[in-house]
Short mmCIF file of C-alpha atoms and ligand atoms in Angstrom, two decimals:
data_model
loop_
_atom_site.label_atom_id
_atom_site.label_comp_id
_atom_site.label_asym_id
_atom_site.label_seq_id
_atom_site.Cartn_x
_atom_site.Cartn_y
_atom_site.Cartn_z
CA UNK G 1 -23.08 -22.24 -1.07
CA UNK G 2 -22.14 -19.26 -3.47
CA UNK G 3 -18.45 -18.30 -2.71
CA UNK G 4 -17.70 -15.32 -1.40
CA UNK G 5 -17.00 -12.41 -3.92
CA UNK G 6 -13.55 -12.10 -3.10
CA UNK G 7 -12.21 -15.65 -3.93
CA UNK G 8 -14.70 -15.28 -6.99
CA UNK G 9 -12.77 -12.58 -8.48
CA UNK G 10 -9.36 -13.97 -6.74
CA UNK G 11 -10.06 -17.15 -9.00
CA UNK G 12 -11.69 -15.74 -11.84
CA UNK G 13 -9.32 -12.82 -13.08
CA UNK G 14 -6.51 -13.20 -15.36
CA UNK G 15 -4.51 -9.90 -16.10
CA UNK G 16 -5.44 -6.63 -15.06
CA UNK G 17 -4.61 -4.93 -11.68
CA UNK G 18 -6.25 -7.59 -9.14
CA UNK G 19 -7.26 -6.54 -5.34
CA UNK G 20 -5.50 -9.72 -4.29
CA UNK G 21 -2.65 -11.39 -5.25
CA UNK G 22 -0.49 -14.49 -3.65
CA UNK G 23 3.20 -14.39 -4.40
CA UNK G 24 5.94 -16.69 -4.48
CA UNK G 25 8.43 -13.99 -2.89
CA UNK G 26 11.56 -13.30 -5.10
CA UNK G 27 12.87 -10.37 -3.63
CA UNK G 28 15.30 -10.29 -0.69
CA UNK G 29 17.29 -7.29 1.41
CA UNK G 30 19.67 -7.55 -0.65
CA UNK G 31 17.93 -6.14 -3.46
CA UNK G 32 16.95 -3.04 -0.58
CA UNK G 33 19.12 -0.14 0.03
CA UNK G 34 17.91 1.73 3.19
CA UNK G 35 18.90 4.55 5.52
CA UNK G 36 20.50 3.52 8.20
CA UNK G 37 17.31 4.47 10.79
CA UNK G 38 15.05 2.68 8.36
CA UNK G 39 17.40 0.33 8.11
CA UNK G 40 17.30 -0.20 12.00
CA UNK G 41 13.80 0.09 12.46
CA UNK G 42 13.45 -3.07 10.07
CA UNK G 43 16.04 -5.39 11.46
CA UNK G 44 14.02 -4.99 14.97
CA UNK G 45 10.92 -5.74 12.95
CA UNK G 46 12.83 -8.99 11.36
CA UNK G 47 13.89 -10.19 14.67
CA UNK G 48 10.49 -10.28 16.32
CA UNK G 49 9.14 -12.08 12.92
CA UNK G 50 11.75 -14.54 13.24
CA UNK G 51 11.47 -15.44 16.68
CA UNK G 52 7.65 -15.11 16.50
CA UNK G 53 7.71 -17.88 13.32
CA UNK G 54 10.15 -19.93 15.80
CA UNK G 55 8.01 -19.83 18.27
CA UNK G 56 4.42 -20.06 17.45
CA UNK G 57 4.89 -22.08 14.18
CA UNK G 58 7.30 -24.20 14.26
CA UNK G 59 7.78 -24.57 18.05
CA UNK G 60 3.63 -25.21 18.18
CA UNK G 61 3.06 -22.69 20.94
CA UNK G 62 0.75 -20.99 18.23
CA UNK G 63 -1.63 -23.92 18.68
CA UNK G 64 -1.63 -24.07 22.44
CA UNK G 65 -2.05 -20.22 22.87
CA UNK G 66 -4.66 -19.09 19.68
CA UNK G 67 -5.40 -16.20 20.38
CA UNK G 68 -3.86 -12.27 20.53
CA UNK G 69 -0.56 -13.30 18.72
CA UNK G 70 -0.76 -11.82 15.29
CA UNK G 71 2.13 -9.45 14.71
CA UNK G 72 1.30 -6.18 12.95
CA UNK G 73 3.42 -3.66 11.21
CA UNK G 74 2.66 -0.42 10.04
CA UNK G 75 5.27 0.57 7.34
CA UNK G 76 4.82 4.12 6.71
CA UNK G 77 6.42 6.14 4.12
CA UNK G 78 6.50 8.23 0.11
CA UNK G 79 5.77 6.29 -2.42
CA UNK G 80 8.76 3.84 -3.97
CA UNK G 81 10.86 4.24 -0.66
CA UNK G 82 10.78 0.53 -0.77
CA UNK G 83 7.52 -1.45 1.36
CA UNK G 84 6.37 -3.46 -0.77
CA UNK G 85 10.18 -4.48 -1.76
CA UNK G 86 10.52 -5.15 2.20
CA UNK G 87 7.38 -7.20 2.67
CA UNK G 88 8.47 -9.20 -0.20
CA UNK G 89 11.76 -9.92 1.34
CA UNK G 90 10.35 -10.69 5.08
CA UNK G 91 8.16 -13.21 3.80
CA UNK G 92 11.29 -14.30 1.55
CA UNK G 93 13.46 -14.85 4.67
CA UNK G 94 10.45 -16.71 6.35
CA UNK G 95 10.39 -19.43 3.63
CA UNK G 96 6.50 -17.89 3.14
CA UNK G 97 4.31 -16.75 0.32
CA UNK G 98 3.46 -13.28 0.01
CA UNK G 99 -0.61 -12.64 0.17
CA UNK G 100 -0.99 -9.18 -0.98
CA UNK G 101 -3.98 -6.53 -0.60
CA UNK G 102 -4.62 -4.26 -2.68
CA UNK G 103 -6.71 -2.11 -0.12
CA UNK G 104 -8.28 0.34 -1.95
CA UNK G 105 -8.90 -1.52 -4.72
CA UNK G 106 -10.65 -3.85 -2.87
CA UNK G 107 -12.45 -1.38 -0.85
CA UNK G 108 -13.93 -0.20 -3.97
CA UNK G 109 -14.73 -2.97 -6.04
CA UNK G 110 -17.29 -4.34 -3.66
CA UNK G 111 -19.30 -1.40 -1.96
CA UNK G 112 -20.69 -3.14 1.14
CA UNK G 113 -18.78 -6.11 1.19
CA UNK G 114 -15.36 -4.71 2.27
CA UNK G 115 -16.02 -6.78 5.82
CA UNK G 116 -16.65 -9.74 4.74
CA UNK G 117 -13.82 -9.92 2.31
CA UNK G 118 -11.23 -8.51 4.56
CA UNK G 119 -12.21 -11.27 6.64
CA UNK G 120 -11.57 -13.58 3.78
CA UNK G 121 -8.42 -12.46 3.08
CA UNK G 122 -7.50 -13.55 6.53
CA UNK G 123 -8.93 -16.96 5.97
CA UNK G 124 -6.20 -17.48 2.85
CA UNK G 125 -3.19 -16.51 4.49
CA UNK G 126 -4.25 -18.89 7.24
CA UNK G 127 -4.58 -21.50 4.49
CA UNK G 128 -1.32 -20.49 3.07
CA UNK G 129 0.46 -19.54 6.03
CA UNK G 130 1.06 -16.55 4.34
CA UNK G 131 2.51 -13.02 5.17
CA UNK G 132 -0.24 -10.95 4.91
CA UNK G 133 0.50 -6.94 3.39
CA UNK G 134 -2.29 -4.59 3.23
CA UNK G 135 -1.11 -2.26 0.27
CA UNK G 136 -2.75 1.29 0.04
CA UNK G 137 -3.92 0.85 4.04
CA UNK G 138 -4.33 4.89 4.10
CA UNK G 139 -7.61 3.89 2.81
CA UNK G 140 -8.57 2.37 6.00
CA UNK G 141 -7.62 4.97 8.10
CA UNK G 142 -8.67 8.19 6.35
CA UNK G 143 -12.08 7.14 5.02
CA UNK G 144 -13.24 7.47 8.37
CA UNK G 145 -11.56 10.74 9.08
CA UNK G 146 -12.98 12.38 5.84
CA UNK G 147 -16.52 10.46 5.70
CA UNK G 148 -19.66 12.33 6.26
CA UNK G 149 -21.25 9.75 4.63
CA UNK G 150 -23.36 7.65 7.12
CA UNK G 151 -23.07 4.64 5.02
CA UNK G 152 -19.27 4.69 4.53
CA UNK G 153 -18.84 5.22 8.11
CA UNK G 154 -20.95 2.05 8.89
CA UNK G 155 -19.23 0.52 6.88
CA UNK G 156 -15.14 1.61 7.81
CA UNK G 157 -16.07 0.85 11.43
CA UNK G 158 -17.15 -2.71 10.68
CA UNK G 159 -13.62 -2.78 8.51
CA UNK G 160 -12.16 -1.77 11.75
CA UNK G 161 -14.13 -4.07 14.59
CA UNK G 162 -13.19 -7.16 11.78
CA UNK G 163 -9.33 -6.07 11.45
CA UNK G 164 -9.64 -6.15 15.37
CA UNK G 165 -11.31 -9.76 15.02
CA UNK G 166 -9.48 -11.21 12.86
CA UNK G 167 -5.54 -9.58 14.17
CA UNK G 168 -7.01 -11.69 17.46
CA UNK G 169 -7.11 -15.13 15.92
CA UNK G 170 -4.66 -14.88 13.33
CA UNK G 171 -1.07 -16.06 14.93
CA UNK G 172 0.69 -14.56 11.73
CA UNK G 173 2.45 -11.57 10.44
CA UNK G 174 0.69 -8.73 9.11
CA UNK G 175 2.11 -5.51 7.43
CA UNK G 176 -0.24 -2.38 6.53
CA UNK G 177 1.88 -0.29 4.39
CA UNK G 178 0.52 3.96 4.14
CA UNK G 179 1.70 6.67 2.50
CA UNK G 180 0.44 9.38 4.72
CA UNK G 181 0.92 9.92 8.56
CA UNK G 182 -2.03 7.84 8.83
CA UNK G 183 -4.97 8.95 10.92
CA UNK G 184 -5.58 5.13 11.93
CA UNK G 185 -8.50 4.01 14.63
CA UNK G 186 -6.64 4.66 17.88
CA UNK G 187 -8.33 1.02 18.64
CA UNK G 188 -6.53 -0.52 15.71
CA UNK G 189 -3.52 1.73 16.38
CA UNK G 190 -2.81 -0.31 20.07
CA UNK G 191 -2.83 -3.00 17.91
CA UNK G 192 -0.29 -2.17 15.33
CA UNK G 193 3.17 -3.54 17.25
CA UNK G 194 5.49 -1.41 15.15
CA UNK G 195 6.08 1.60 12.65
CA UNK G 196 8.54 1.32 10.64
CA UNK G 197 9.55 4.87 8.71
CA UNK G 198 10.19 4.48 4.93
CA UNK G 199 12.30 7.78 4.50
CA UNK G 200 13.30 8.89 1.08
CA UNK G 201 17.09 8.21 0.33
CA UNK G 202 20.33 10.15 1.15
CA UNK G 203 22.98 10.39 -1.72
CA UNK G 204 24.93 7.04 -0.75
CA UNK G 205 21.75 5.55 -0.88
CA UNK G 206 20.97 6.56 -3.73
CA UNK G 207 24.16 6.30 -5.31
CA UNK G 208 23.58 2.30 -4.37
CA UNK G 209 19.78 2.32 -5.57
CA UNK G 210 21.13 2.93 -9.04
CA UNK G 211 23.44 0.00 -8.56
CA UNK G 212 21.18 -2.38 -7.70
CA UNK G 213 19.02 -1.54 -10.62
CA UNK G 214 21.05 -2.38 -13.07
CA UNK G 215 22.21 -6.36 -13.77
CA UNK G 216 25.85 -6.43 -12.41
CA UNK G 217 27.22 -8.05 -15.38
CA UNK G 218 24.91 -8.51 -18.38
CA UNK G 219 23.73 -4.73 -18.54
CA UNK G 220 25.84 -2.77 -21.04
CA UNK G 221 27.51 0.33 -19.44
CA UNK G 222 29.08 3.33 -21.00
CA UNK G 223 32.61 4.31 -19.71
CA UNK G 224 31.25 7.89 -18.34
CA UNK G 225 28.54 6.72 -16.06
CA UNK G 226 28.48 8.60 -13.20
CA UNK G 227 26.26 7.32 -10.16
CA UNK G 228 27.65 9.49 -7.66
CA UNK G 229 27.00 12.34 -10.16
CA UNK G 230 23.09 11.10 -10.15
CA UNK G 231 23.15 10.27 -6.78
CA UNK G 232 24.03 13.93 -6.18
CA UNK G 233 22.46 16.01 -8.93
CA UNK G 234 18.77 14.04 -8.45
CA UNK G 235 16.51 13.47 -5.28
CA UNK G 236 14.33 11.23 -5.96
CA UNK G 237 13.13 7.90 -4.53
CA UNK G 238 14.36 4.65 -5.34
CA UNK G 239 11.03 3.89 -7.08
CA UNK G 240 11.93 7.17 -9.42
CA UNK G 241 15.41 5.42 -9.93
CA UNK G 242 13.86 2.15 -10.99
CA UNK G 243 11.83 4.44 -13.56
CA UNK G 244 14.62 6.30 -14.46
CA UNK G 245 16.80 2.96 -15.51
CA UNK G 246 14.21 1.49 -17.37
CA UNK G 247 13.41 4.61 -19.68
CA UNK G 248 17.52 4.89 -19.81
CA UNK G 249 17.67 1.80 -21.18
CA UNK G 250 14.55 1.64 -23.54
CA UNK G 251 16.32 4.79 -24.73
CA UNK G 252 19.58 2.97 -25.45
CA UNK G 253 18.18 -0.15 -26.98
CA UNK G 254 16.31 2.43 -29.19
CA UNK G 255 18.96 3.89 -30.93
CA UNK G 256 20.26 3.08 -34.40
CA UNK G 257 23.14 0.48 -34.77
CA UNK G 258 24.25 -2.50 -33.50
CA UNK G 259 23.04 -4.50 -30.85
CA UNK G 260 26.78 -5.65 -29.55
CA UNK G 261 27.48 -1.80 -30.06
CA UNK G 262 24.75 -0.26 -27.86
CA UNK G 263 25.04 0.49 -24.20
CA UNK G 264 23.45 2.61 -22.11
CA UNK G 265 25.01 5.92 -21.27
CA UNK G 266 25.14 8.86 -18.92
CA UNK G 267 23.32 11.31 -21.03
CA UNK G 268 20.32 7.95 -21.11
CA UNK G 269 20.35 8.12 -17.24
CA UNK G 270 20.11 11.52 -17.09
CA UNK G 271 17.04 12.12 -19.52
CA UNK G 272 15.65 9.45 -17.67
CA UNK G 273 15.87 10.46 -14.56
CA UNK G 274 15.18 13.73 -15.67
CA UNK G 275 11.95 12.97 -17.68
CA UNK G 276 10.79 11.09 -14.45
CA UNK G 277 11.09 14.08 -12.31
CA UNK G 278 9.14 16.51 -14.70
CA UNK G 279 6.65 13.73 -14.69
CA UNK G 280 5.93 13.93 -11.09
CA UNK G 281 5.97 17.53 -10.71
CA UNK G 282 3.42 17.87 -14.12
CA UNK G 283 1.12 15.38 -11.79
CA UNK G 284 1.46 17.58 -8.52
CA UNK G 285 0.56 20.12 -10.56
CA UNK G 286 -2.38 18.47 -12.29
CA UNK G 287 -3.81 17.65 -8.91
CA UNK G 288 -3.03 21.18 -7.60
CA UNK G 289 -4.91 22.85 -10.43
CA UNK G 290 -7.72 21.09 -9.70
CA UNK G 291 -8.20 22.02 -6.99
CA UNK G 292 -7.98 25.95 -7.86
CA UNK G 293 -10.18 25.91 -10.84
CA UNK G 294 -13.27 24.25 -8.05
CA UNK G 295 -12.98 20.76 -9.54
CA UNK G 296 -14.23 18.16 -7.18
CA UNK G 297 -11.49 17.48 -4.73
CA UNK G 298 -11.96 15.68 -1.26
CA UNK G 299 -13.15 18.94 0.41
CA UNK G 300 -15.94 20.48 -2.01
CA UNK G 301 -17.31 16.79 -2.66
CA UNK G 302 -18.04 16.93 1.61
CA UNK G 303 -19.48 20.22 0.54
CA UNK G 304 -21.70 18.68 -2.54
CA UNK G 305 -22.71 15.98 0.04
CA UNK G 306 -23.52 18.89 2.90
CA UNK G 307 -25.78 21.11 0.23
CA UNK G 308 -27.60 17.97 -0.99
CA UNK G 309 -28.40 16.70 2.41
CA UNK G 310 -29.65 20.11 3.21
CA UNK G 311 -32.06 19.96 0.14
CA UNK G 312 -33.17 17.01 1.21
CA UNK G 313 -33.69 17.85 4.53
CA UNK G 314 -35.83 20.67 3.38
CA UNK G 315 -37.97 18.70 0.78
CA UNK G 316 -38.59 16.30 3.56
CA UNK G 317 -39.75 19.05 5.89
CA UNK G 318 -41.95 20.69 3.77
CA UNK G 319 -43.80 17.28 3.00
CA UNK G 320 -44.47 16.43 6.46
CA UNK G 321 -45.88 19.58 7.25
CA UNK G 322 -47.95 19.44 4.16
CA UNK G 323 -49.25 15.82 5.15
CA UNK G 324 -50.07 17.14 8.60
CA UNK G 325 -52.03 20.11 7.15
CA UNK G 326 -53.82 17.61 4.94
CA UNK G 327 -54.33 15.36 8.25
CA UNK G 328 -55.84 18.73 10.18
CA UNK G 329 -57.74 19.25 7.35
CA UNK G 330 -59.45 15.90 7.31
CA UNK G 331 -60.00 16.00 11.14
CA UNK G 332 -61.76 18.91 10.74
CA UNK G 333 -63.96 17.67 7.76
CA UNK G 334 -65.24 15.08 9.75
CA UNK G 335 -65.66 16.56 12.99
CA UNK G 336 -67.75 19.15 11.11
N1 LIG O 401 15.13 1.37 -0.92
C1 LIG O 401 15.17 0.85 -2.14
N2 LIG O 401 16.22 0.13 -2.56
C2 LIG O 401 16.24 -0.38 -3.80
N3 LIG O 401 15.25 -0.23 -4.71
C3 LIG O 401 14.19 0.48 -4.36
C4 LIG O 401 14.08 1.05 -3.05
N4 LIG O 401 12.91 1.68 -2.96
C5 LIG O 401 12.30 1.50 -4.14
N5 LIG O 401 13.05 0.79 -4.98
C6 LIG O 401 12.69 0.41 -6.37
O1 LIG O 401 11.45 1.02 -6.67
C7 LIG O 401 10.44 0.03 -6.90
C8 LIG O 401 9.18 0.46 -6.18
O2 LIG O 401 9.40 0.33 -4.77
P1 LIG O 401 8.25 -0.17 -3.80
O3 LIG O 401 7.11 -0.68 -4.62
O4 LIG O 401 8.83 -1.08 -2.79
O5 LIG O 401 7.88 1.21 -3.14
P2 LIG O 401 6.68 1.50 -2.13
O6 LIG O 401 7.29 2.20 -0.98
O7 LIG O 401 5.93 0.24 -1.89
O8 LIG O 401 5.82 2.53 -2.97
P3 LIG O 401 4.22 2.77 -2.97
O9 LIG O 401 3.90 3.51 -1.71
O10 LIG O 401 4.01 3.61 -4.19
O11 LIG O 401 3.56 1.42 -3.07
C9 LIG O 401 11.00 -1.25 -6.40
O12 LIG O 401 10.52 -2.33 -7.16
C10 LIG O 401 12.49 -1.08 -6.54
O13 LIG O 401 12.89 -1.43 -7.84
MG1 LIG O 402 4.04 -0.41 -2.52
#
């Protein structure tokens, strides 16, 4: 039998972004700074996981009781507050591998197959007895908002009755992480046990995100590093920190001199951070002009769709009636 396409591409790519990857988990909480309600919201999450594992796994009770024990999160929040870090570091404290989804990407690489290879993906975490994570899940909740597309719509509801399926016989845990307050299948939504909010950091979270980036004793730092400076002068998310600190130190390393003499200092972090920032707000930007000079965004592409099915509508109207006048006519040929 041909395999399906998903483990085709699973096993055929090397490099490149891929739709599905398994991972060894690295990452733990300790590498995590949180707010305190996130923070919260997440141990609660970590408790049910590790009593669930208990239970079902290693106590068996999965395998008397199959079915209606999968437990799904939804972990909601801006980008680089920290979800994927988190899923990492739940399946790290389970002892599990990591099977993660790229969900739009895999939405899109196989127009009509999405189904069948969200099933699939079920299938190898079973195998592996892995955490499951559903990056990028907006994708399966808006489509079906925005979608005027009859095909599309087929198609997201058959995403959603096989998500239903498959959360019913898996005895796992499942995370969908979104970005937006996402406008999920109230069906699907029942079945999601728990959101967790990803909210951006405060200032002593921050001040501990730029901590944690750095290596606590082989990173070279200057004597006027400030964090609680950065932490206060710079709102940004810990995934903007993380860019920050690399282009700080690509910046140091860059510099004439020495290696033994080089280290990375506050004016680095601060064009970093800085640079990162500007970045962000020249891609808001971007998007929002776009919009204003009438380039296709979401809303005039429903539009594009609306006018063409109307043309089509038309054309299709105006060829029945012609076949029916050419019908009359040859009635009345050979009556006469
Ligand atoms: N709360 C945090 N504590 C420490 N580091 C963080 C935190 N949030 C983000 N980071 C850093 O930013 C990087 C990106 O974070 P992560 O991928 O977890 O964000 P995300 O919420 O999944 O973002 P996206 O929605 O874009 O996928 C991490 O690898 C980590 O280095
Ligand atoms: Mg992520």
């Amino acid at each position: 039998m041909a395999k399906p396409p998903l483990l085709r591409f699973f096993s055929g790519l090397i490099g490149g972004t891929r739709a599905v990857e398994s991972i060894v988990p690295r990452r733990t909480f300790d590498d995590v700074v949180l707010p305190p309600s996130t923070r919260r919201a997440l141990d609660q999450a970590l408790t049910q996981v590790t009593s669930h594992d208990l239970i079902f796994t290693r106590w068996g009770l999965g395998e008397r009781h199959p079915t209606g024990l999968a437990l799904a999160f939804n972990f909601a929040g801006p980008s680089g507050t920290g979800k994927t870090i988190c899923a990492e570091a739940i399946a790290h404290a389970l002892g599990r591998r990591l099977l993660l989804v790229r969900y739009a990407e895999l939405e899109s690489m196989w127009m009509g197959d999405t189904p069948k290879n969200v099933a699939e993906v079920f299938r190898l975490a079973r195998d592996e007895q892995a955490v499951l994570f559903f990056d990028e899940a907006d994708a399966i909740a808006t489509r079906r908002a925005v979608s005027f597309d009859q095909g599309s719509q087929r198609e997201s509801n058959l995403v959603v009755n096989v998500l239903l399926q498959e959360l019913e016989t898996f005895n796992g845990v499942v995370i969908f992480a979104t970005n937006l307050a996402a406008n999920f299948d109230p069906a699907f939504e029942r079945r999601l046990r728990t959101h967790v909010l990803f909210e951006m950091p405060g200032v002593e979270e921050r001040e501990r995100i730029w901590r944690v980036q750095l290596h606590p004793t082989k990173t070279p730092l200057a004597d006027d590093v400030d964090f609680r400076a950065l932490a206060k002068r710079y709102e940004g998310s810990g995934g903007d920190i993380r860019n920050a600190v690399l282009k700080a130190a690509l910046a140091a390393a860059s510099e004439p001199g020495p290696d033994a003499l080089k280290a990375i200092h506050q004016r680095h972090l601060d064009e970093g951070m800085r640079d990162v920032l500007a970045a962000r707000r020249v891609m808001r930007q971007s998007i929002l002009d776009g919009r204003a000079l009438g380039a296709t965004g979401p809303l005039e592409a429903v539009d594009a769709l609306g006018s063409g099915l109307g043309r089509r509508a038309a054309l299709a109207l105006g060829l029945s009636v012609a076949a029916l006048l050419v019908a009359l006519a040859a009635l009345a040929a050979t009556v006469l």
